[in-house]
Amino acid sequence: MADLRINLAGIQSPNPFWLASAPPTNSGYQVMRAFEAGWGGAVWKTLGEPIINVTSRFAALHYGGQRVLGLNNIELITDRPLEENLKEMAEVKRRFPHHALIASLMVEHKREAWHEIVKQVEAIGVDGLELNFGCPHGMAERGMGSAVGQHPDLVRQQVEWVKEVAQTPVIVKLTPNITDIRFTARAASEGGADAVSMINTINSLMGVDLDTWLPVPHVDGKGAHGGYCGPAVKPIALNMVAECARDPQVGIPISGIGGISNWRDAVEFLLMGATGVQVCTAVMHHGFRIVEDMIDGLNNYLDQKGIASVTDIVGKSVSSYSDWGHLNLNYKIVARIHEETCINCNKCHIACEDASHQCIDIIRDEATGKERLVVREEDCVGCNLCMIVCPVEGTVEMVEVPTGQPPLTWNQRQAALGLVK
């Protein structure tokens, strides 16, 4: 059995699976139940000045028979008194001393406010701090959350304020609602952050009720933009993690967040540079016990690969992730259709004919009347669309075809033509 222990910027955890700051970490009761189920750490629901939440807070996107492909929320930070939260956090840490307990914090843009809350939460023995610069709704309108996270200078400044008094590692949680997340990640690093976590939720409107014409969700006839999360955001989150992991100007550990629903998702984030992962929506959908499958799946995967520790896979795929200009223009793949498993649904032909490069022909045997699908490989551009739409796994195979030409990237081509400035 592999060693699943991680060390994120000095924060020890029995495994890489943490609960993200969200409704599942709203109370000591919940966090203790999560630790009993097997979660390695938890980021407490964000602490700050007292707020008032509304009812009708969540809405979900269901698609193709899958429930909760995406989740939208308009819930704010904790609405419970700070003293009550601190008391429960101290009890959690007393009962689970070897699990990672992180305090998520959000206060107004004042040095003394940050100093005060940092000292209060560290006094009860938390293992680290997570500064919430990502919440896109409600708090952002008050100059906090993503209102800070969208400005690198503010991120840098507030991290510096926190680091003036913090005695535990500081993680900065970043918003995806920005042109390039690397700039705020760099600012966090420059300010002294020990790690970054990403992504927080994405600005969204889940939908509109076609009968009432009201936004979904609505509060007494009015709606507001909320934060979008769940499986649908995973590709966005994974890209942002990878971009920061390969940026030497960031240069600090990453806690990966966004659409992680099972052990496979977690491994992808680890391979792309995350030291550990945080989970929210999957727990809201299925409960704390999903961590059992996550731990078992990760253990089995590492054992099958002959890998002794989960830390040995962190960042192993980062070097293969690059910019488009570094891709080999002379690499060629084509589609091949295996007749023995083809069910002749013709979805590949339709997709190619209507949306791609018209290189899949329907060939009819005049004697038997049977039709078969054939790819004209000389016209195939290897786009993968036919493989993607095929309902029978493995029936359409993408095969590399030698071109007899040496590797050539766009950047190399431009340089050879003297077109690089």
Short mmCIF file of C-alpha atoms in Angstrom, two decimals:
data_model
loop_
_atom_site.label_atom_id
_atom_site.label_comp_id
_atom_site.label_asym_id
_atom_site.label_seq_id
_atom_site.Cartn_x
_atom_site.Cartn_y
_atom_site.Cartn_z
CA MET A 1 0.00 0.00 0.00
CA ALA A 2 1.37 3.38 -1.01
CA ASP A 3 2.12 6.23 1.37
CA LEU A 4 -0.65 8.81 0.89
CA ARG A 5 0.71 11.40 3.32
CA ILE A 6 1.36 14.88 1.95
CA ASN A 7 3.06 18.03 3.15
CA LEU A 8 1.55 21.17 1.64
CA ALA A 9 3.86 24.07 2.45
CA GLY A 10 4.51 22.66 5.92
CA ILE A 11 0.95 21.44 6.57
CA GLN A 12 0.95 17.71 7.24
CA SER A 13 -2.01 15.58 6.17
CA PRO A 14 -2.64 11.80 6.25
CA ASN A 15 -3.83 11.91 2.62
CA PRO A 16 -4.27 14.47 -0.18
CA PHE A 17 -8.07 14.66 0.10
CA TRP A 18 -9.34 17.78 1.83
CA LEU A 19 -12.77 19.33 2.09
CA ALA A 20 -12.92 22.79 0.53
CA SER A 21 -14.25 25.76 2.44
CA ALA A 22 -17.98 25.42 1.80
CA PRO A 23 -21.24 24.20 3.36
CA PRO A 24 -19.76 20.76 4.25
CA THR A 25 -17.26 22.49 6.59
CA ASN A 26 -19.72 24.82 8.27
CA SER A 27 -19.56 23.22 11.73
CA GLY A 28 -17.49 21.07 14.02
CA TYR A 29 -20.08 18.33 13.80
CA GLN A 30 -19.64 18.11 10.04
CA VAL A 31 -15.84 18.31 10.02
CA MET A 32 -15.50 15.62 12.70
CA ARG A 33 -17.82 13.33 10.74
CA ALA A 34 -15.71 13.99 7.65
CA PHE A 35 -12.48 13.11 9.47
CA GLU A 36 -14.07 9.95 10.80
CA ALA A 37 -15.00 9.04 7.21
CA GLY A 38 -11.37 9.40 6.12
CA TRP A 39 -10.81 12.94 4.84
CA GLY A 40 -7.26 14.09 5.47
CA GLY A 41 -8.02 17.75 5.98
CA ALA A 42 -10.69 20.42 5.94
CA VAL A 43 -10.76 24.12 5.19
CA TRP A 44 -13.36 25.63 7.52
CA LYS A 45 -16.18 27.64 5.98
CA THR A 46 -14.87 31.18 5.62
CA LEU A 47 -14.74 33.27 8.79
CA GLY A 48 -15.16 37.04 8.85
CA GLU A 49 -17.52 39.79 9.87
CA PRO A 50 -21.11 38.69 10.60
CA ILE A 51 -23.29 38.34 7.51
CA ILE A 52 -26.88 37.44 6.71
CA ASN A 53 -27.59 34.71 4.15
CA VAL A 54 -30.73 34.34 2.05
CA THR A 55 -32.85 31.28 1.48
CA SER A 56 -33.07 29.58 -1.92
CA ARG A 57 -29.28 29.47 -2.29
CA PHE A 58 -28.48 26.63 -4.72
CA ALA A 59 -29.35 25.62 -8.26
CA ALA A 60 -28.00 22.76 -10.34
CA LEU A 61 -27.38 21.94 -13.97
CA HIS A 62 -28.62 18.46 -14.93
CA TYR A 63 -27.75 17.21 -18.39
CA GLY A 64 -28.12 13.98 -20.33
CA GLY A 65 -29.41 12.06 -17.33
CA GLN A 66 -26.57 13.19 -15.09
CA ARG A 67 -27.57 15.00 -11.94
CA VAL A 68 -25.55 17.98 -10.70
CA LEU A 69 -23.18 18.34 -13.62
CA GLY A 70 -22.75 21.85 -12.26
CA LEU A 71 -23.83 23.64 -9.10
CA ASN A 72 -24.53 27.34 -8.60
CA ASN A 73 -24.68 28.97 -5.18
CA ILE A 74 -25.40 32.42 -3.82
CA GLU A 75 -24.47 31.53 -0.25
CA LEU A 76 -22.02 33.80 1.54
CA ILE A 77 -19.41 33.04 4.21
CA THR A 78 -20.37 31.64 7.61
CA ASP A 79 -23.37 33.25 9.24
CA ARG A 80 -22.45 31.90 12.67
CA PRO A 81 -20.61 33.97 15.32
CA LEU A 82 -16.81 33.87 15.17
CA GLU A 83 -16.58 32.77 18.81
CA GLU A 84 -18.82 29.78 18.13
CA ASN A 85 -16.74 28.72 15.14
CA LEU A 86 -13.45 29.09 17.04
CA LYS A 87 -14.75 26.98 19.91
CA GLU A 88 -15.75 24.17 17.55
CA MET A 89 -12.49 24.40 15.61
CA ALA A 90 -10.51 23.99 18.82
CA GLU A 91 -12.54 20.91 19.70
CA VAL A 92 -11.99 19.40 16.24
CA LYS A 93 -8.25 19.92 16.51
CA ARG A 94 -8.22 18.41 20.00
CA ARG A 95 -9.99 15.29 18.81
CA PHE A 96 -8.16 14.98 15.48
CA PRO A 97 -4.64 16.31 16.08
CA HIS A 98 -3.15 14.59 13.03
CA HIS A 99 -5.63 15.90 10.48
CA ALA A 100 -5.12 19.21 8.68
CA LEU A 101 -7.46 21.96 9.88
CA ILE A 102 -7.28 25.18 7.89
CA ALA A 103 -9.03 28.45 8.70
CA SER A 104 -10.47 30.26 5.68
CA LEU A 105 -10.51 34.00 6.26
CA MET A 106 -12.08 37.05 4.63
CA VAL A 107 -12.12 40.53 6.12
CA GLU A 108 -12.24 44.07 4.80
CA HIS A 109 -9.20 45.75 3.28
CA LYS A 110 -7.62 46.87 6.55
CA ARG A 111 -4.29 45.82 7.97
CA GLU A 112 -5.52 45.72 11.57
CA ALA A 113 -8.55 43.61 10.59
CA TRP A 114 -6.30 40.95 9.06
CA HIS A 115 -3.94 41.04 12.04
CA GLU A 116 -6.78 40.61 14.50
CA ILE A 117 -8.48 37.65 12.85
CA VAL A 118 -5.20 35.84 12.14
CA LYS A 119 -4.22 36.03 15.80
CA GLN A 120 -7.66 34.84 16.90
CA VAL A 121 -7.72 31.73 14.73
CA GLU A 122 -4.10 30.78 15.28
CA ALA A 123 -4.66 30.95 19.03
CA ILE A 124 -6.92 27.89 18.86
CA GLY A 125 -4.34 25.75 17.05
CA VAL A 126 -5.19 25.67 13.36
CA ASP A 127 -2.59 24.16 11.03
CA GLY A 128 -2.78 26.92 8.43
CA LEU A 129 -4.69 29.81 6.94
CA GLU A 130 -6.46 30.16 3.61
CA LEU A 131 -7.16 33.72 2.48
CA ASN A 132 -10.38 33.79 0.49
CA PHE A 133 -9.73 36.09 -2.47
CA GLY A 134 -12.08 34.16 -4.71
CA CYS A 135 -15.72 34.39 -3.64
CA PRO A 136 -17.49 36.01 -6.65
CA HIS A 137 -20.81 37.05 -5.15
CA GLY A 138 -22.12 39.06 -2.24
CA MET A 139 -18.79 39.58 -0.53
CA ALA A 140 -17.16 40.86 -3.72
CA GLU A 141 -19.74 43.63 -3.82
CA ARG A 142 -18.42 44.69 -0.41
CA GLY A 143 -14.84 44.94 -1.64
CA MET A 144 -13.75 41.48 -0.50
CA GLY A 145 -13.38 38.03 -2.08
CA SER A 146 -12.85 38.20 -5.84
CA ALA A 147 -12.88 42.01 -5.68
CA VAL A 148 -9.43 41.57 -4.14
CA GLY A 149 -8.47 38.50 -6.16
CA GLN A 150 -8.90 40.35 -9.45
CA HIS A 151 -6.21 42.87 -8.52
CA PRO A 152 -2.67 41.53 -8.10
CA ASP A 153 -1.55 44.59 -6.13
CA LEU A 154 -4.30 44.07 -3.55
CA VAL A 155 -3.50 40.37 -3.31
CA ARG A 156 0.17 41.12 -2.71
CA GLN A 157 -0.56 43.79 -0.13
CA GLN A 158 -3.03 41.78 1.92
CA VAL A 159 -0.82 38.70 1.89
CA GLU A 160 2.02 40.87 3.21
CA TRP A 161 -0.22 42.11 6.01
CA VAL A 162 -1.14 38.56 6.98
CA LYS A 163 2.46 37.37 6.86
CA GLU A 164 3.46 40.12 9.29
CA VAL A 165 1.72 38.24 12.11
CA ALA A 166 0.99 34.71 10.85
CA GLN A 167 2.76 31.84 12.59
CA THR A 168 1.29 29.12 10.38
CA PRO A 169 1.49 28.54 6.59
CA VAL A 170 -0.60 30.91 4.47
CA ILE A 171 -2.53 29.62 1.45
CA VAL A 172 -4.10 32.13 -0.94
CA LYS A 173 -7.32 31.04 -2.65
CA LEU A 174 -7.60 32.57 -6.11
CA THR A 175 -10.54 33.54 -8.30
CA PRO A 176 -10.90 32.15 -11.83
CA ASN A 177 -12.87 35.26 -12.80
CA ILE A 178 -9.81 36.94 -14.26
CA THR A 179 -8.02 37.08 -17.60
CA ASP A 180 -4.87 35.25 -16.44
CA ILE A 181 -4.72 33.64 -13.01
CA ARG A 182 -0.93 33.49 -13.13
CA PHE A 183 -0.70 37.22 -12.38
CA THR A 184 -2.53 36.92 -9.07
CA ALA A 185 -0.67 33.70 -8.23
CA ARG A 186 2.60 35.52 -8.79
CA ALA A 187 1.41 38.41 -6.63
CA ALA A 188 0.51 36.00 -3.84
CA SER A 189 3.97 34.45 -4.06
CA GLU A 190 5.63 37.86 -4.06
CA GLY A 191 3.63 38.80 -0.98
CA GLY A 192 5.04 35.81 0.88
CA ALA A 193 2.28 33.22 0.48
CA ASP A 194 3.37 29.67 1.25
CA ALA A 195 0.90 28.13 -1.23
CA VAL A 196 -2.01 28.96 -3.50
CA SER A 197 -5.32 27.15 -3.91
CA MET A 198 -7.43 27.25 -7.06
CA ILE A 199 -10.02 27.61 -8.29
CA ASN A 200 -12.84 29.28 -6.45
CA THR A 201 -16.23 29.36 -8.13
CA ILE A 202 -16.98 30.90 -11.53
CA ASN A 203 -19.43 33.78 -12.01
CA SER A 204 -22.67 32.34 -13.32
CA LEU A 205 -26.41 32.49 -13.78
CA MET A 206 -27.77 28.95 -13.68
CA GLY A 207 -30.88 29.58 -15.72
CA VAL A 208 -34.24 31.21 -16.21
CA ASP A 209 -37.59 29.59 -15.42
CA LEU A 210 -39.49 29.50 -18.72
CA ASP A 211 -42.87 29.67 -17.01
CA THR A 212 -42.24 32.48 -14.51
CA TRP A 213 -39.34 34.16 -16.40
CA LEU A 214 -37.52 34.45 -13.06
CA PRO A 215 -33.81 33.70 -12.57
CA VAL A 216 -32.89 30.32 -11.07
CA PRO A 217 -32.52 30.42 -8.13
CA HIS A 218 -34.51 33.48 -7.14
CA VAL A 219 -35.21 35.09 -3.79
CA ASP A 220 -38.70 36.52 -3.66
CA GLY A 221 -38.67 37.31 -7.36
CA LYS A 222 -35.10 38.60 -7.63
CA GLY A 223 -31.98 36.75 -8.68
CA ALA A 224 -28.25 37.45 -8.57
CA HIS A 225 -25.13 35.99 -10.11
CA GLY A 226 -23.57 33.20 -8.10
CA GLY A 227 -20.58 30.88 -8.01
CA TYR A 228 -20.46 27.88 -10.37
CA CYS A 229 -18.70 24.65 -9.43
CA GLY A 230 -18.95 20.90 -9.93
CA PRO A 231 -17.75 18.44 -12.60
CA ALA A 232 -18.38 20.92 -15.42
CA VAL A 233 -15.63 23.28 -14.21
CA LYS A 234 -12.89 20.64 -13.93
CA PRO A 235 -11.20 21.38 -17.30
CA ILE A 236 -11.04 25.09 -16.46
CA ALA A 237 -9.59 24.40 -13.02
CA LEU A 238 -7.09 21.84 -14.32
CA ASN A 239 -5.77 24.29 -16.90
CA MET A 240 -5.29 27.01 -14.31
CA VAL A 241 -3.46 24.64 -11.96
CA ALA A 242 -1.21 23.50 -14.80
CA GLU A 243 -0.48 27.05 -15.94
CA CYS A 244 0.60 28.06 -12.44
CA ALA A 245 2.55 24.85 -11.88
CA ARG A 246 4.70 25.47 -14.95
CA ASP A 247 5.24 29.16 -14.19
CA PRO A 248 8.56 29.65 -12.35
CA GLN A 249 7.38 33.06 -11.14
CA VAL A 250 4.70 31.35 -9.06
CA GLY A 251 7.03 28.76 -7.59
CA ILE A 252 4.96 27.72 -4.56
CA PRO A 253 2.81 24.61 -3.88
CA ILE A 254 -0.74 24.38 -5.21
CA SER A 255 -3.88 22.99 -3.64
CA GLY A 256 -6.13 21.95 -6.53
CA ILE A 257 -9.86 22.68 -6.49
CA GLY A 258 -12.60 22.45 -9.11
CA GLY A 259 -14.84 19.59 -10.21
CA ILE A 260 -12.93 16.83 -8.44
CA SER A 261 -15.41 13.98 -8.01
CA ASN A 262 -13.33 10.80 -7.78
CA TRP A 263 -9.79 9.50 -7.43
CA ARG A 264 -9.11 9.76 -11.15
CA ASP A 265 -9.86 13.48 -11.12
CA ALA A 266 -7.56 13.86 -8.13
CA VAL A 267 -4.70 12.05 -9.87
CA GLU A 268 -5.02 14.37 -12.87
CA PHE A 269 -4.66 17.41 -10.62
CA LEU A 270 -1.67 15.87 -8.85
CA LEU A 271 0.01 15.03 -12.14
CA MET A 272 -0.51 18.61 -13.27
CA GLY A 273 1.22 20.03 -10.23
CA ALA A 274 -1.19 20.08 -7.27
CA THR A 275 0.26 18.77 -4.00
CA GLY A 276 -3.22 17.95 -2.75
CA VAL A 277 -6.86 18.52 -3.69
CA GLN A 278 -9.99 20.01 -2.17
CA VAL A 279 -13.53 18.74 -2.80
CA CYS A 280 -16.94 20.31 -2.30
CA THR A 281 -19.69 19.61 -4.86
CA ALA A 282 -19.18 15.84 -4.93
CA VAL A 283 -19.66 15.76 -1.16
CA MET A 284 -22.77 17.92 -1.37
CA HIS A 285 -24.11 15.44 -3.94
CA HIS A 286 -23.04 12.12 -2.43
CA GLY A 287 -21.87 12.70 1.15
CA PHE A 288 -18.63 12.32 3.09
CA ARG A 289 -18.23 8.58 2.40
CA ILE A 290 -17.05 9.14 -1.16
CA VAL A 291 -13.58 9.60 0.28
CA GLU A 292 -13.40 5.86 0.91
CA ASP A 293 -13.49 5.16 -2.84
CA MET A 294 -11.06 8.01 -3.43
CA ILE A 295 -8.52 6.56 -1.00
CA ASP A 296 -8.95 3.00 -2.28
CA GLY A 297 -8.75 4.08 -5.91
CA LEU A 298 -5.63 6.16 -5.36
CA ASN A 299 -3.96 3.36 -3.39
CA ASN A 300 -4.72 0.80 -6.09
CA TYR A 301 -3.52 3.11 -8.85
CA LEU A 302 -0.20 3.78 -7.13
CA ASP A 303 0.29 0.10 -6.31
CA GLN A 304 -0.39 -0.92 -9.92
CA LYS A 305 2.16 1.64 -11.08
CA GLY A 306 4.69 0.49 -8.50
CA ILE A 307 4.81 3.97 -6.94
CA ALA A 308 5.66 4.10 -3.26
CA SER A 309 4.33 7.56 -2.36
CA VAL A 310 1.64 9.85 -3.72
CA THR A 311 4.12 12.71 -3.66
CA ASP A 312 6.11 10.91 -6.37
CA ILE A 313 3.45 11.73 -8.99
CA VAL A 314 3.05 15.41 -8.18
CA GLY A 315 3.85 17.48 -11.27
CA LYS A 316 4.90 14.56 -13.46
CA SER A 317 2.75 15.77 -16.38
CA VAL A 318 3.65 19.45 -16.16
CA SER A 319 6.60 19.23 -18.55
CA SER A 320 4.33 17.85 -21.29
CA TYR A 321 1.95 20.84 -21.04
CA SER A 322 3.01 23.77 -23.19
CA ASP A 323 1.85 26.52 -25.54
CA TRP A 324 0.35 25.82 -28.97
CA GLY A 325 3.40 27.23 -30.70
CA HIS A 326 5.53 24.38 -29.34
CA LEU A 327 3.37 21.57 -30.81
CA ASN A 328 4.69 19.40 -33.65
CA LEU A 329 3.01 20.37 -36.93
CA ASN A 330 4.28 17.19 -38.61
CA TYR A 331 2.64 14.79 -36.14
CA LYS A 332 -0.32 13.07 -37.81
CA ILE A 333 -3.08 10.81 -36.56
CA VAL A 334 -6.08 9.49 -38.49
CA ALA A 335 -9.31 7.74 -37.58
CA ARG A 336 -9.89 4.06 -38.23
CA ILE A 337 -13.26 2.39 -37.73
CA HIS A 338 -13.45 -1.20 -36.51
CA GLU A 339 -16.30 -2.81 -38.40
CA GLU A 340 -16.66 -5.72 -35.98
CA THR A 341 -17.93 -3.45 -33.18
CA CYS A 342 -19.56 -0.71 -35.29
CA ILE A 343 -23.34 -0.51 -34.76
CA ASN A 344 -23.88 1.66 -37.86
CA CYS A 345 -25.48 4.50 -35.96
CA ASN A 346 -23.69 6.82 -38.39
CA LYS A 347 -22.99 9.42 -35.70
CA CYS A 348 -19.35 9.60 -36.77
CA HIS A 349 -20.36 10.21 -40.39
CA ILE A 350 -22.88 12.89 -39.44
CA ALA A 351 -20.41 14.68 -37.18
CA CYS A 352 -17.66 14.56 -39.80
CA GLU A 353 -19.97 15.58 -42.65
CA ASP A 354 -21.70 18.44 -40.83
CA ALA A 355 -19.05 19.72 -38.43
CA SER A 356 -15.63 18.58 -39.54
CA HIS A 357 -13.83 17.61 -42.79
CA GLN A 358 -16.18 15.29 -44.74
CA CYS A 359 -13.80 12.32 -44.83
CA ILE A 360 -16.01 9.44 -43.62
CA ASP A 361 -17.85 7.71 -46.45
CA ILE A 362 -20.83 5.36 -46.26
CA ILE A 363 -20.04 2.43 -48.56
CA ARG A 364 -22.98 0.25 -49.59
CA ASP A 365 -22.45 -3.35 -50.66
CA GLU A 366 -24.75 -3.73 -53.69
CA ALA A 367 -25.00 -7.50 -53.25
CA THR A 368 -25.98 -7.56 -49.57
CA GLY A 369 -27.31 -4.04 -49.14
CA LYS A 370 -25.15 -3.70 -46.02
CA GLU A 371 -23.50 -0.37 -45.32
CA ARG A 372 -20.12 0.25 -43.74
CA LEU A 373 -18.21 3.36 -42.77
CA VAL A 374 -14.77 4.03 -44.21
CA VAL A 375 -12.36 6.85 -43.43
CA ARG A 376 -10.49 8.47 -46.31
CA GLU A 377 -7.24 8.75 -44.41
CA GLU A 378 -5.64 11.13 -46.92
CA ASP A 379 -8.32 13.70 -46.07
CA CYS A 380 -8.58 13.00 -42.34
CA VAL A 381 -7.11 15.77 -40.16
CA GLY A 382 -7.15 13.69 -36.96
CA CYS A 383 -9.50 16.01 -35.10
CA ASN A 384 -10.86 13.21 -32.81
CA LEU A 385 -14.50 14.27 -33.26
CA CYS A 386 -15.66 10.92 -34.67
CA MET A 387 -14.08 9.08 -31.75
CA ILE A 388 -15.69 11.47 -29.29
CA VAL A 389 -19.24 11.05 -30.61
CA CYS A 390 -19.06 7.27 -31.13
CA PRO A 391 -21.23 5.53 -28.50
CA VAL A 392 -19.18 2.29 -28.59
CA GLU A 393 -15.86 2.67 -26.81
CA GLY A 394 -12.90 1.62 -28.95
CA THR A 395 -14.79 1.36 -32.23
CA VAL A 396 -13.15 4.48 -33.63
CA GLU A 397 -9.41 4.43 -33.03
CA MET A 398 -7.01 7.29 -33.61
CA VAL A 399 -3.81 5.91 -35.11
CA GLU A 400 -0.49 7.67 -35.65
CA VAL A 401 0.65 7.73 -39.29
CA PRO A 402 4.33 8.36 -40.08
CA THR A 403 4.83 11.44 -42.23
CA GLY A 404 8.52 10.96 -42.91
CA GLN A 405 9.13 14.54 -41.83
CA PRO A 406 11.14 15.74 -38.82
CA PRO A 407 9.32 17.44 -35.92
CA LEU A 408 8.54 21.09 -36.67
CA THR A 409 6.73 23.55 -34.42
CA TRP A 410 5.03 26.77 -35.45
CA ASN A 411 7.63 28.76 -33.53
CA GLN A 412 10.45 26.93 -35.33
CA ARG A 413 8.75 27.49 -38.67
CA GLN A 414 8.35 31.20 -38.06
CA ALA A 415 11.94 31.51 -36.92
CA ALA A 416 13.20 29.68 -40.03
CA LEU A 417 11.21 32.06 -42.21
CA GLY A 418 12.64 35.03 -40.39
CA LEU A 419 9.21 36.09 -39.13
CA VAL A 420 10.00 36.10 -35.41
CA LYS A 421 10.39 39.60 -34.03
#
